[in-house]
Coordinates of C-alpha atoms in Angstrom, one line a residue:
E1 CA -214.6 -6.8 -176.2
D2 CA -212.8 -7.9 -173.0
V3 CA -215.1 -11.0 -172.8
L4 CA -214.4 -12.0 -176.4
N5 CA -210.7 -11.7 -175.9
S6 CA -210.6 -13.6 -172.6
G7 CA -209.7 -10.5 -170.5
G8 CA -208.5 -7.1 -171.1
T9 CA -205.0 -5.5 -171.0
E10 CA -202.7 -4.7 -168.2
N11 CA -199.9 -2.2 -167.9
S12 CA -196.4 -3.6 -168.5
S13 CA -193.4 -2.4 -166.6
S14 CA -191.5 -2.3 -169.9
G15 CA -193.9 0.2 -171.4
G16 CA -197.3 0.0 -173.2
S17 CA -199.9 -2.5 -172.4
Q18 CA -200.0 -6.3 -172.9
P19 CA -203.0 -8.6 -173.2
I20 CA -204.0 -11.1 -170.6
G21 CA -205.7 -14.5 -171.3
D22 CA -205.4 -16.1 -174.7
G23 CA -206.0 -12.9 -176.7
G24 CA -209.3 -14.3 -178.1
R25 CA -207.7 -17.3 -179.8
R26 CA -210.5 -19.8 -178.9
V27 CA -213.2 -17.3 -179.7
A28 CA -211.7 -16.7 -183.1
E29 CA -211.4 -20.4 -183.7
F30 CA -215.0 -21.2 -182.7
L31 CA -216.3 -18.3 -184.8
A32 CA -214.5 -19.6 -187.9
K33 CA -215.9 -23.1 -187.3
H34 CA -219.4 -21.6 -186.9
V35 CA -219.1 -19.9 -190.2
D36 CA -217.9 -23.1 -191.8
L37 CA -220.8 -25.0 -190.4
Q38 CA -223.3 -22.5 -191.8
F39 CA -221.7 -22.2 -195.2
K40 CA -221.5 -25.9 -196.0
N41 CA -224.7 -27.2 -194.4
P42 CA -228.0 -26.3 -196.1
R43 CA -230.0 -27.5 -193.0
A44 CA -228.0 -25.1 -190.9
Q45 CA -228.8 -22.3 -193.3
I46 CA -232.5 -23.1 -192.9
S47 CA -232.3 -23.1 -189.1
T48 CA -230.5 -19.8 -189.3
T49 CA -233.2 -18.4 -191.4
V50 CA -235.9 -19.5 -189.0
T51 CA -234.0 -18.1 -186.1
L52 CA -233.5 -14.8 -187.8
H53 CA -237.2 -14.5 -188.7
T54 CA -238.1 -15.3 -185.1
S55 CA -235.8 -12.5 -183.9
H56 CA -237.4 -10.1 -186.5
A57 CA -240.8 -11.0 -185.1
I58 CA -239.7 -10.2 -181.5
A59 CA -238.2 -6.9 -182.7
A60 CA -241.4 -6.1 -184.5
S61 CA -243.7 -6.6 -181.5
A62 CA -241.4 -4.5 -179.4
T63 CA -241.2 -1.7 -182.0
S64 CA -245.0 -1.7 -182.5
S65 CA -245.7 -1.5 -178.8
S66 CA -243.3 1.4 -178.4
S67 CA -244.8 3.2 -181.4
T68 CA -248.3 3.1 -179.8
L69 CA -246.9 4.9 -176.7
C70 CA -245.4 7.6 -178.9
T71 CA -248.2 8.1 -181.4
I72 CA -247.9 11.9 -181.5
S73 CA -244.1 12.2 -182.1
T74 CA -243.7 9.1 -184.4
P75 CA -245.5 8.8 -187.8
S76 CA -247.5 5.6 -188.1
N77 CA -245.8 4.5 -191.3
T78 CA -242.3 4.6 -189.9
T79 CA -242.7 1.4 -187.9
S80 CA -244.1 -0.4 -190.9
A81 CA -241.2 0.7 -193.1
L82 CA -238.7 -0.5 -190.6
L83 CA -240.4 -3.9 -190.3
S84 CA -240.6 -4.4 -194.0
S85 CA -237.0 -3.6 -194.5
S86 CA -235.9 -6.0 -191.8
A87 CA -238.2 -8.7 -193.0
D88 CA -237.1 -8.4 -196.7
Q89 CA -233.4 -8.6 -195.8
D90 CA -231.5 -11.6 -197.1
P91 CA -230.9 -14.1 -194.2
S92 CA -227.4 -14.8 -195.4
E93 CA -226.5 -11.1 -195.4
T94 CA -228.0 -10.8 -191.9
F95 CA -225.9 -13.8 -190.8
Q96 CA -222.7 -12.3 -192.3
S97 CA -223.3 -8.9 -190.7
S98 CA -223.8 -10.5 -187.3
I99 CA -220.5 -12.5 -187.7
L100 CA -218.6 -9.3 -188.7
S101 CA -220.0 -7.4 -185.8
L102 CA -218.3 -10.0 -183.5
F103 CA -215.2 -10.2 -185.8
R104 CA -214.5 -6.5 -185.4
H105 CA -214.0 -6.9 -181.6
I106 CA -211.7 -10.0 -181.8
H107 CA -207.9 -9.3 -181.4
S108 CA -206.7 -12.6 -182.8
K109 CA -207.9 -12.0 -186.4
D110 CA -205.0 -14.1 -187.7
V111 CA -206.3 -17.2 -185.8
F112 CA -209.7 -16.7 -187.5
E113 CA -208.0 -16.4 -190.9
A114 CA -206.0 -19.6 -190.4
F115 CA -209.0 -21.7 -189.4
Y116 CA -211.3 -20.1 -191.9
K117 CA -208.8 -20.5 -194.8
R118 CA -208.3 -24.2 -193.9
D119 CA -212.1 -24.9 -193.8
F120 CA -212.7 -22.7 -196.9
A121 CA -210.2 -24.9 -198.8
K122 CA -212.0 -28.1 -197.7
R123 CA -215.3 -26.7 -198.8
L124 CA -214.0 -25.9 -202.3
L125 CA -212.1 -29.1 -202.8
M126 CA -214.9 -31.4 -201.4
K127 CA -217.6 -29.4 -203.3
K128 CA -219.5 -28.5 -200.1
C129 CA -220.1 -24.8 -200.8
T130 CA -223.8 -24.3 -200.8
S131 CA -223.5 -20.9 -202.5
A132 CA -220.4 -19.5 -204.3
D133 CA -222.0 -16.0 -204.3
M134 CA -222.4 -16.2 -200.5
E135 CA -218.7 -17.2 -200.2
R136 CA -217.6 -14.3 -202.4
S137 CA -219.8 -11.9 -200.5
F138 CA -218.3 -12.8 -197.2
L139 CA -214.7 -12.6 -198.6
S140 CA -215.4 -9.1 -199.9
K141 CA -216.6 -8.1 -196.4
L142 CA -213.5 -9.5 -194.8
K143 CA -211.4 -7.7 -197.4
A144 CA -213.1 -4.4 -196.7
E145 CA -212.6 -4.9 -193.0
C146 CA -208.9 -6.1 -192.9
G147 CA -207.5 -5.2 -196.3
G148 CA -206.5 -7.1 -199.5
G149 CA -203.7 -9.0 -197.9
Y150 CA -206.0 -10.7 -195.5
T151 CA -208.0 -12.4 -198.2
S152 CA -205.5 -12.6 -201.0
K153 CA -204.9 -16.4 -200.6
M154 CA -208.6 -17.2 -200.4
E155 CA -209.3 -15.2 -203.5
G156 CA -206.5 -17.1 -205.2
M157 CA -208.3 -20.3 -204.3
F158 CA -211.4 -19.1 -206.1
K159 CA -209.2 -18.2 -209.2
D160 CA -207.7 -21.7 -209.1
M161 CA -211.2 -23.2 -209.2
D162 CA -212.1 -21.1 -212.2
L163 CA -208.8 -21.9 -213.9
S164 CA -209.4 -25.6 -213.3
R165 CA -212.7 -25.5 -215.1
D166 CA -211.2 -23.7 -218.1
V167 CA -208.2 -26.1 -218.3
M168 CA -210.5 -29.2 -218.1
A169 CA -212.7 -27.8 -220.8
S170 CA -209.7 -27.4 -223.1
Y171 CA -208.4 -30.8 -222.1
A172 CA -211.7 -32.4 -223.0
A173 CA -211.5 -30.8 -226.4
F174 CA -207.9 -32.0 -226.8
L175 CA -209.0 -35.6 -226.0
A176 CA -211.9 -35.4 -228.5
G177 CA -209.5 -34.3 -231.2
Q178 CA -207.0 -37.0 -230.3
Q179 CA -209.6 -39.7 -230.4
S180 CA -211.1 -38.5 -233.7
A181 CA -207.6 -38.5 -235.2
A182 CA -207.0 -42.0 -233.9
A183 CA -210.3 -43.2 -235.4
S184 CA -209.6 -41.7 -238.8
S185 CA -206.1 -43.3 -238.9
T186 CA -207.6 -46.6 -237.9
S187 CA -209.8 -46.7 -240.9
T188 CA -206.8 -46.0 -243.3
S189 CA -204.1 -48.0 -241.5
T190 CA -203.6 -51.5 -240.3
T191 CA -201.2 -50.4 -237.5
P192 CA -202.5 -51.6 -234.1
Y193 CA -204.1 -48.8 -232.0
S194 CA -202.0 -49.5 -228.9
S195 CA -198.7 -49.0 -230.7
R196 CA -199.8 -45.8 -232.4
S197 CA -201.1 -44.0 -229.3
P198 CA -200.2 -45.7 -226.1
S199 CA -201.0 -42.6 -224.0
L200 CA -204.7 -42.3 -224.9
P201 CA -206.8 -42.8 -221.8
C202 CA -209.1 -45.6 -221.1
S203 CA -212.7 -44.4 -221.8
S204 CA -214.1 -46.5 -218.8
V205 CA -212.9 -43.9 -216.3
D206 CA -213.5 -40.2 -216.2
M207 CA -211.0 -38.0 -214.5
D208 CA -211.4 -34.4 -213.3
V209 CA -208.2 -32.5 -212.3
Q210 CA -208.1 -29.4 -210.1
M211 CA -205.0 -27.2 -210.4
L212 CA -203.9 -25.7 -207.1
T213 CA -201.3 -22.9 -206.9
T214 CA -198.6 -23.6 -204.3
G215 CA -198.8 -20.9 -201.6
Y216 CA -202.5 -20.3 -201.8
W217 CA -203.6 -23.7 -200.3
P218 CA -202.8 -25.3 -197.0
V219 CA -200.1 -28.0 -196.9
Y220 CA -201.6 -31.5 -197.3
P221 CA -199.9 -34.9 -196.8
Q222 CA -198.5 -36.5 -200.0
H223 CA -198.5 -40.1 -201.0
P224 CA -195.9 -40.2 -203.8
S225 CA -195.6 -44.0 -203.9
L226 CA -199.3 -44.9 -204.6
I227 CA -199.8 -47.7 -207.1
L228 CA -202.6 -46.4 -209.4
P229 CA -204.7 -48.8 -211.4
A230 CA -204.0 -48.9 -215.2
P231 CA -207.0 -46.6 -216.2
L232 CA -206.0 -43.9 -213.7
A233 CA -202.3 -44.2 -214.5
S234 CA -203.1 -43.7 -218.2
H235 CA -205.2 -40.7 -217.5
K236 CA -202.5 -39.2 -215.3
A237 CA -199.8 -39.7 -217.9
N238 CA -201.9 -38.2 -220.7
F239 CA -202.9 -35.1 -218.6
E240 CA -199.2 -34.5 -217.6
S241 CA -198.2 -34.6 -221.3
Y242 CA -201.0 -32.1 -222.2
Y243 CA -200.3 -29.8 -219.3
K244 CA -196.5 -29.6 -219.8
T245 CA -197.1 -28.9 -223.5
K246 CA -199.5 -26.1 -222.8
Y247 CA -197.8 -24.6 -219.8
Q248 CA -194.1 -25.0 -220.4
G249 CA -191.8 -24.6 -217.4
R250 CA -194.4 -25.5 -214.8
R251 CA -193.9 -28.5 -212.5
I252 CA -196.8 -30.8 -211.5
T253 CA -197.0 -32.3 -208.0
W254 CA -200.0 -34.7 -207.5
Q255 CA -201.9 -34.4 -204.2
F256 CA -203.3 -37.9 -204.0
S257 CA -204.6 -37.3 -200.5
L258 CA -207.2 -34.9 -201.9
G259 CA -208.5 -37.3 -204.6
Q260 CA -212.2 -38.3 -204.6
C261 CA -213.6 -41.2 -206.6
I262 CA -217.0 -42.6 -207.5
V263 CA -216.7 -46.4 -207.6
K264 CA -219.4 -48.7 -208.9
A265 CA -219.6 -51.8 -206.7
R266 CA -221.7 -55.0 -206.9
F267 CA -222.6 -56.9 -203.8
P268 CA -224.1 -60.5 -203.7
K269 CA -227.0 -59.5 -201.4
I270 CA -228.0 -56.5 -203.6
V271 CA -229.9 -57.4 -206.8
G272 CA -230.1 -54.9 -209.6
Q273 CA -227.9 -51.9 -210.5
P274 CA -224.5 -51.5 -208.8
R275 CA -224.1 -49.1 -205.9
D276 CA -222.0 -45.9 -206.3
L277 CA -219.5 -45.5 -203.5
L278 CA -218.2 -42.0 -202.8
I279 CA -214.8 -42.6 -201.4
S280 CA -211.3 -41.1 -201.4
L281 CA -208.5 -42.3 -203.7
C282 CA -206.8 -44.2 -200.9
Q283 CA -210.0 -46.0 -200.1
T284 CA -210.5 -46.8 -203.7
L285 CA -207.1 -48.4 -204.0
V286 CA -207.8 -50.5 -200.9
L287 CA -211.1 -51.7 -202.2
L288 CA -209.6 -52.7 -205.6
C289 CA -207.5 -55.2 -203.7
F290 CA -210.7 -57.2 -203.0
N291 CA -211.9 -57.4 -206.6
A292 CA -213.2 -60.9 -207.5
D293 CA -210.5 -61.2 -210.2
S294 CA -207.7 -60.4 -207.8
D295 CA -205.4 -63.3 -206.7
D296 CA -206.1 -64.6 -203.2
S297 CA -208.7 -61.9 -202.6
T298 CA -211.1 -64.3 -200.9
G299 CA -208.6 -65.2 -198.2
G300 CA -208.4 -61.6 -197.1
Y301 CA -205.5 -59.3 -196.5
T302 CA -203.6 -57.9 -193.5
I303 CA -202.7 -54.3 -193.2
V304 CA -199.1 -55.2 -194.3
D305 CA -200.5 -56.8 -197.5
V306 CA -202.7 -53.8 -198.2
M307 CA -199.8 -51.4 -197.8
K308 CA -197.7 -53.4 -200.3
K309 CA -200.5 -53.7 -202.9
T310 CA -201.6 -50.0 -202.7
G311 CA -198.2 -48.3 -202.1
I312 CA -199.5 -46.5 -199.0
E313 CA -196.4 -46.0 -196.9
D314 CA -198.0 -44.2 -194.0
R315 CA -199.1 -46.8 -191.4
G316 CA -201.5 -44.4 -189.8
E317 CA -203.2 -43.6 -193.0
A318 CA -203.6 -47.3 -193.9
E319 CA -205.2 -47.9 -190.5
R320 CA -207.6 -45.0 -190.9
V321 CA -208.6 -46.2 -194.4
L322 CA -209.3 -49.8 -193.3
Q323 CA -211.2 -48.6 -190.2
S324 CA -213.4 -46.4 -192.3
L325 CA -214.2 -49.3 -194.7
S326 CA -214.8 -51.9 -192.0
L327 CA -215.8 -50.1 -188.7
G328 CA -217.8 -47.2 -189.9
K329 CA -221.5 -46.6 -189.3
E330 CA -224.2 -49.1 -190.5
G331 CA -224.6 -49.2 -194.2
T332 CA -220.9 -48.3 -195.0
R333 CA -219.1 -51.4 -193.8
V334 CA -218.1 -52.9 -197.2
L335 CA -215.2 -54.8 -195.5
T336 CA -215.2 -57.1 -192.5
K337 CA -212.4 -57.0 -189.9
I338 CA -211.4 -60.3 -188.3
D339 CA -209.4 -59.9 -185.1
R340 CA -206.3 -62.1 -184.9
D341 CA -207.6 -63.9 -181.7
E342 CA -210.7 -65.0 -183.6
K343 CA -208.5 -67.1 -186.0
N344 CA -207.0 -69.0 -183.1
V345 CA -210.2 -70.4 -181.6
D346 CA -209.8 -73.1 -179.0
N347 CA -211.1 -76.4 -180.3
N348 CA -212.0 -77.6 -176.8
N349 CA -215.5 -76.0 -176.8
T350 CA -217.3 -78.8 -175.1
T351 CA -218.1 -79.5 -171.5
P352 CA -217.4 -82.8 -169.8
A353 CA -221.0 -83.8 -170.4
G354 CA -220.6 -83.4 -174.1
K355 CA -222.7 -80.2 -174.3
T356 CA -221.4 -77.4 -176.6
K357 CA -220.5 -74.1 -175.0
K358 CA -222.3 -71.0 -176.2
K359 CA -219.8 -68.7 -178.0
K360 CA -220.1 -65.2 -176.7
S361 CA -220.1 -62.4 -179.3
K362 CA -217.0 -60.4 -179.1
K363 CA -216.8 -56.7 -180.0
V364 CA -214.4 -56.0 -182.8
R365 CA -211.4 -53.9 -181.8
R366 CA -210.8 -50.6 -183.5
A367 CA -207.1 -50.9 -183.3
V368 CA -205.4 -52.6 -186.3
S369 CA -202.6 -55.1 -185.7
D370 CA -200.4 -56.8 -188.3
H371 CA -202.2 -60.1 -188.0
D372 CA -205.8 -58.8 -188.3
I373 CA -207.5 -60.0 -191.5
F374 CA -209.8 -57.9 -193.7
V375 CA -212.2 -59.6 -196.1
F376 CA -214.9 -58.4 -198.5
N377 CA -218.3 -58.1 -196.8
T378 CA -220.5 -60.5 -198.8
S379 CA -223.5 -59.8 -196.6
F380 CA -223.4 -56.0 -197.2
T381 CA -226.8 -54.5 -198.0
S382 CA -228.0 -50.9 -198.4
N383 CA -231.1 -49.2 -199.8
S384 CA -229.2 -46.2 -200.8
H385 CA -228.0 -46.0 -204.4
R386 CA -225.1 -43.6 -203.5
I387 CA -223.1 -44.5 -200.4
K388 CA -220.7 -42.0 -199.0
I389 CA -217.9 -43.5 -196.8
T390 CA -216.1 -40.7 -195.0
N391 CA -212.4 -41.3 -194.3
V392 CA -211.4 -41.0 -190.7
Q393 CA -208.7 -38.6 -191.7
M394 CA -211.2 -36.0 -192.8
K395 CA -212.3 -35.4 -189.2
E396 CA -210.4 -32.7 -187.3
T397 CA -208.0 -34.0 -184.7
A398 CA -206.4 -32.3 -181.8
E399 CA -203.0 -32.6 -183.5
E400 CA -204.3 -30.8 -186.6
R401 CA -205.8 -28.1 -184.4
S402 CA -202.6 -27.6 -182.5
K403 CA -200.6 -27.4 -185.8
T404 CA -202.8 -24.6 -186.9
H405 CA -202.2 -22.7 -183.7
E406 CA -198.5 -23.3 -184.0
A407 CA -198.5 -22.0 -187.6
V408 CA -200.2 -18.8 -186.4
T409 CA -197.7 -18.4 -183.6
R410 CA -194.8 -18.9 -186.0
D411 CA -196.2 -16.3 -188.4
R412 CA -196.6 -13.9 -185.5
L413 CA -192.9 -14.1 -184.8
Y414 CA -192.1 -13.1 -188.4
L415 CA -194.5 -10.1 -188.1
I416 CA -192.9 -9.0 -184.9
D417 CA -189.5 -9.2 -186.5
A418 CA -190.7 -7.2 -189.5
A419 CA -192.3 -4.5 -187.3
V420 CA -189.1 -4.1 -185.2
V421 CA -186.9 -3.8 -188.2
R422 CA -189.3 -1.4 -189.9
I423 CA -189.3 0.9 -186.9
M424 CA -185.5 0.8 -186.3
K425 CA -184.8 1.4 -190.0
S426 CA -186.8 4.6 -189.9
R427 CA -185.7 5.8 -186.4
K428 CA -182.1 4.5 -186.6
T429 CA -181.8 4.7 -182.7
L430 CA -184.4 4.2 -180.1
D431 CA -184.7 3.3 -176.4
H432 CA -186.3 0.1 -175.2
R433 CA -189.5 1.6 -173.8
S434 CA -190.3 3.6 -177.0
L435 CA -189.6 0.6 -179.2
M436 CA -192.0 -1.6 -177.2
A437 CA -194.8 1.0 -177.4
E438 CA -194.4 1.5 -181.2
V439 CA -194.2 -2.2 -181.9
M440 CA -197.4 -2.9 -180.0
N441 CA -199.2 0.0 -181.8
Q442 CA -198.3 -1.5 -185.2
L443 CA -199.2 -5.1 -184.5
K444 CA -202.7 -6.2 -185.3
F445 CA -202.7 -9.1 -182.9
P446 CA -202.1 -9.3 -179.1
A447 CA -198.5 -9.6 -178.2
T448 CA -196.8 -9.6 -174.8
A449 CA -193.7 -7.6 -173.9
V450 CA -191.8 -10.9 -173.3
D451 CA -192.5 -12.0 -176.9
I452 CA -191.3 -8.7 -178.3
K453 CA -188.2 -8.8 -176.1
K454 CA -187.3 -12.3 -177.3
R455 CA -187.5 -11.2 -181.0
V456 CA -185.4 -8.1 -180.2
E457 CA -182.7 -10.4 -178.8
S458 CA -183.0 -12.7 -181.9
L459 CA -182.5 -9.7 -184.2
I460 CA -179.5 -8.6 -182.2
E461 CA -178.0 -12.1 -182.6
R462 CA -178.6 -11.9 -186.3
E463 CA -177.0 -8.5 -186.5
Y464 CA -180.0 -6.5 -187.6
M465 CA -179.5 -4.1 -184.6
E466 CA -177.2 -3.7 -181.6
R467 CA -177.2 -2.2 -178.1
C468 CA -175.6 1.2 -177.5
D469 CA -172.2 0.9 -175.7
G470 CA -173.0 3.7 -173.2
D471 CA -176.7 2.9 -172.7
R472 CA -177.7 -0.8 -172.7
S473 CA -181.4 0.1 -172.9
R474 CA -181.0 1.8 -176.2
Y475 CA -180.7 0.2 -179.6
N476 CA -179.0 1.2 -182.9
Y477 CA -180.0 -0.1 -186.3
L478 CA -177.4 -1.8 -188.4
A479 CA -177.7 -1.2 -192.1

């Protein structure tokens, strides 16, 4: 346990004990990432199964050899029963049990919760869950270990997914009824269709909406100024009208950064059926700028032009989208990036003897400047029918990781405040040493005496408690 939590505890002069090291923060983070890798990667599941079966075989040989040494005291069928039970055990259950055996000894369970909840939300939204039953089984184990409050938000995410399926089923029935009513009225009326029902969606685009309850899910960046194409805008307006009619009093906020699209694209070098591009909504809007029927699409666009045409206000997001479409791995570069210095080529490329200089191939810069040009890659080829282009934003950055740790630290401050107020409210008056000891006993995460003392000073400033006049090391609760 001391190894998992980067050290043990040491006695504090202010009473009680305080942890040393990082309190198991990094171990909790890595454990959550390991679980995420196993739960979203089928190949990792297979490798885990092979590893577990190998360990069973090693255990079997050891057990059988020991049973031969103790033939008189151990029945011969005991070893075979143990081997059959371990071999028949579900590999996923074995993996979960091994994770929980480590989880029980980690002090920073709130760090594990923060990273696991963030990765769990991504698996649900990006449809990377290999088994919903396995996810629910692991949540039930965490709930039994840490209580219902530990997994309440993650269980709420599952409920949102179930609710989304029900809402989309009723929305599909609503659209079918609307379209049948429009068809019947068309046969009996000469009124143009567009003036009768301008909000009916275009049938060339299918849209699936997921309803996320605020408070359950992590906070994601918003792009409120995105300029949606006409079919998507029509779908959006029609769904908003339906949702507000069915659920009165609720407010809809669209999280465009989580949108995923399947775009059919045709390329000059690919003969036959169009390719399906699995890309994000922002990537879709950027690619639509390069449609053949767009004005000046053949001349290319700069990043400033792309931001104006798509409504992406975040410069960093626009750079990441253009980099993913033009500088990704082979088979995904549907755009071509032309560096600004390539446009200004020196015309004096000949030697005094009249021989042409050989032009050296220059590596394309990853950084995007205002003068760089992006054009449609007419020489793009791929044998895959479905091409997934991952956005650079989807990869975890050091900033995202630090923000998660900062959120955990901020939540810990609130929990310390609540523990101090709860203790002082019940005891009314208490000395400093006893208060420190009781707070550390109630907290479920490692905290230092310095952290608790700072929160006590903050509570005194906010007039939740005060120091005794005669004894400065004693506190009184203020009702």
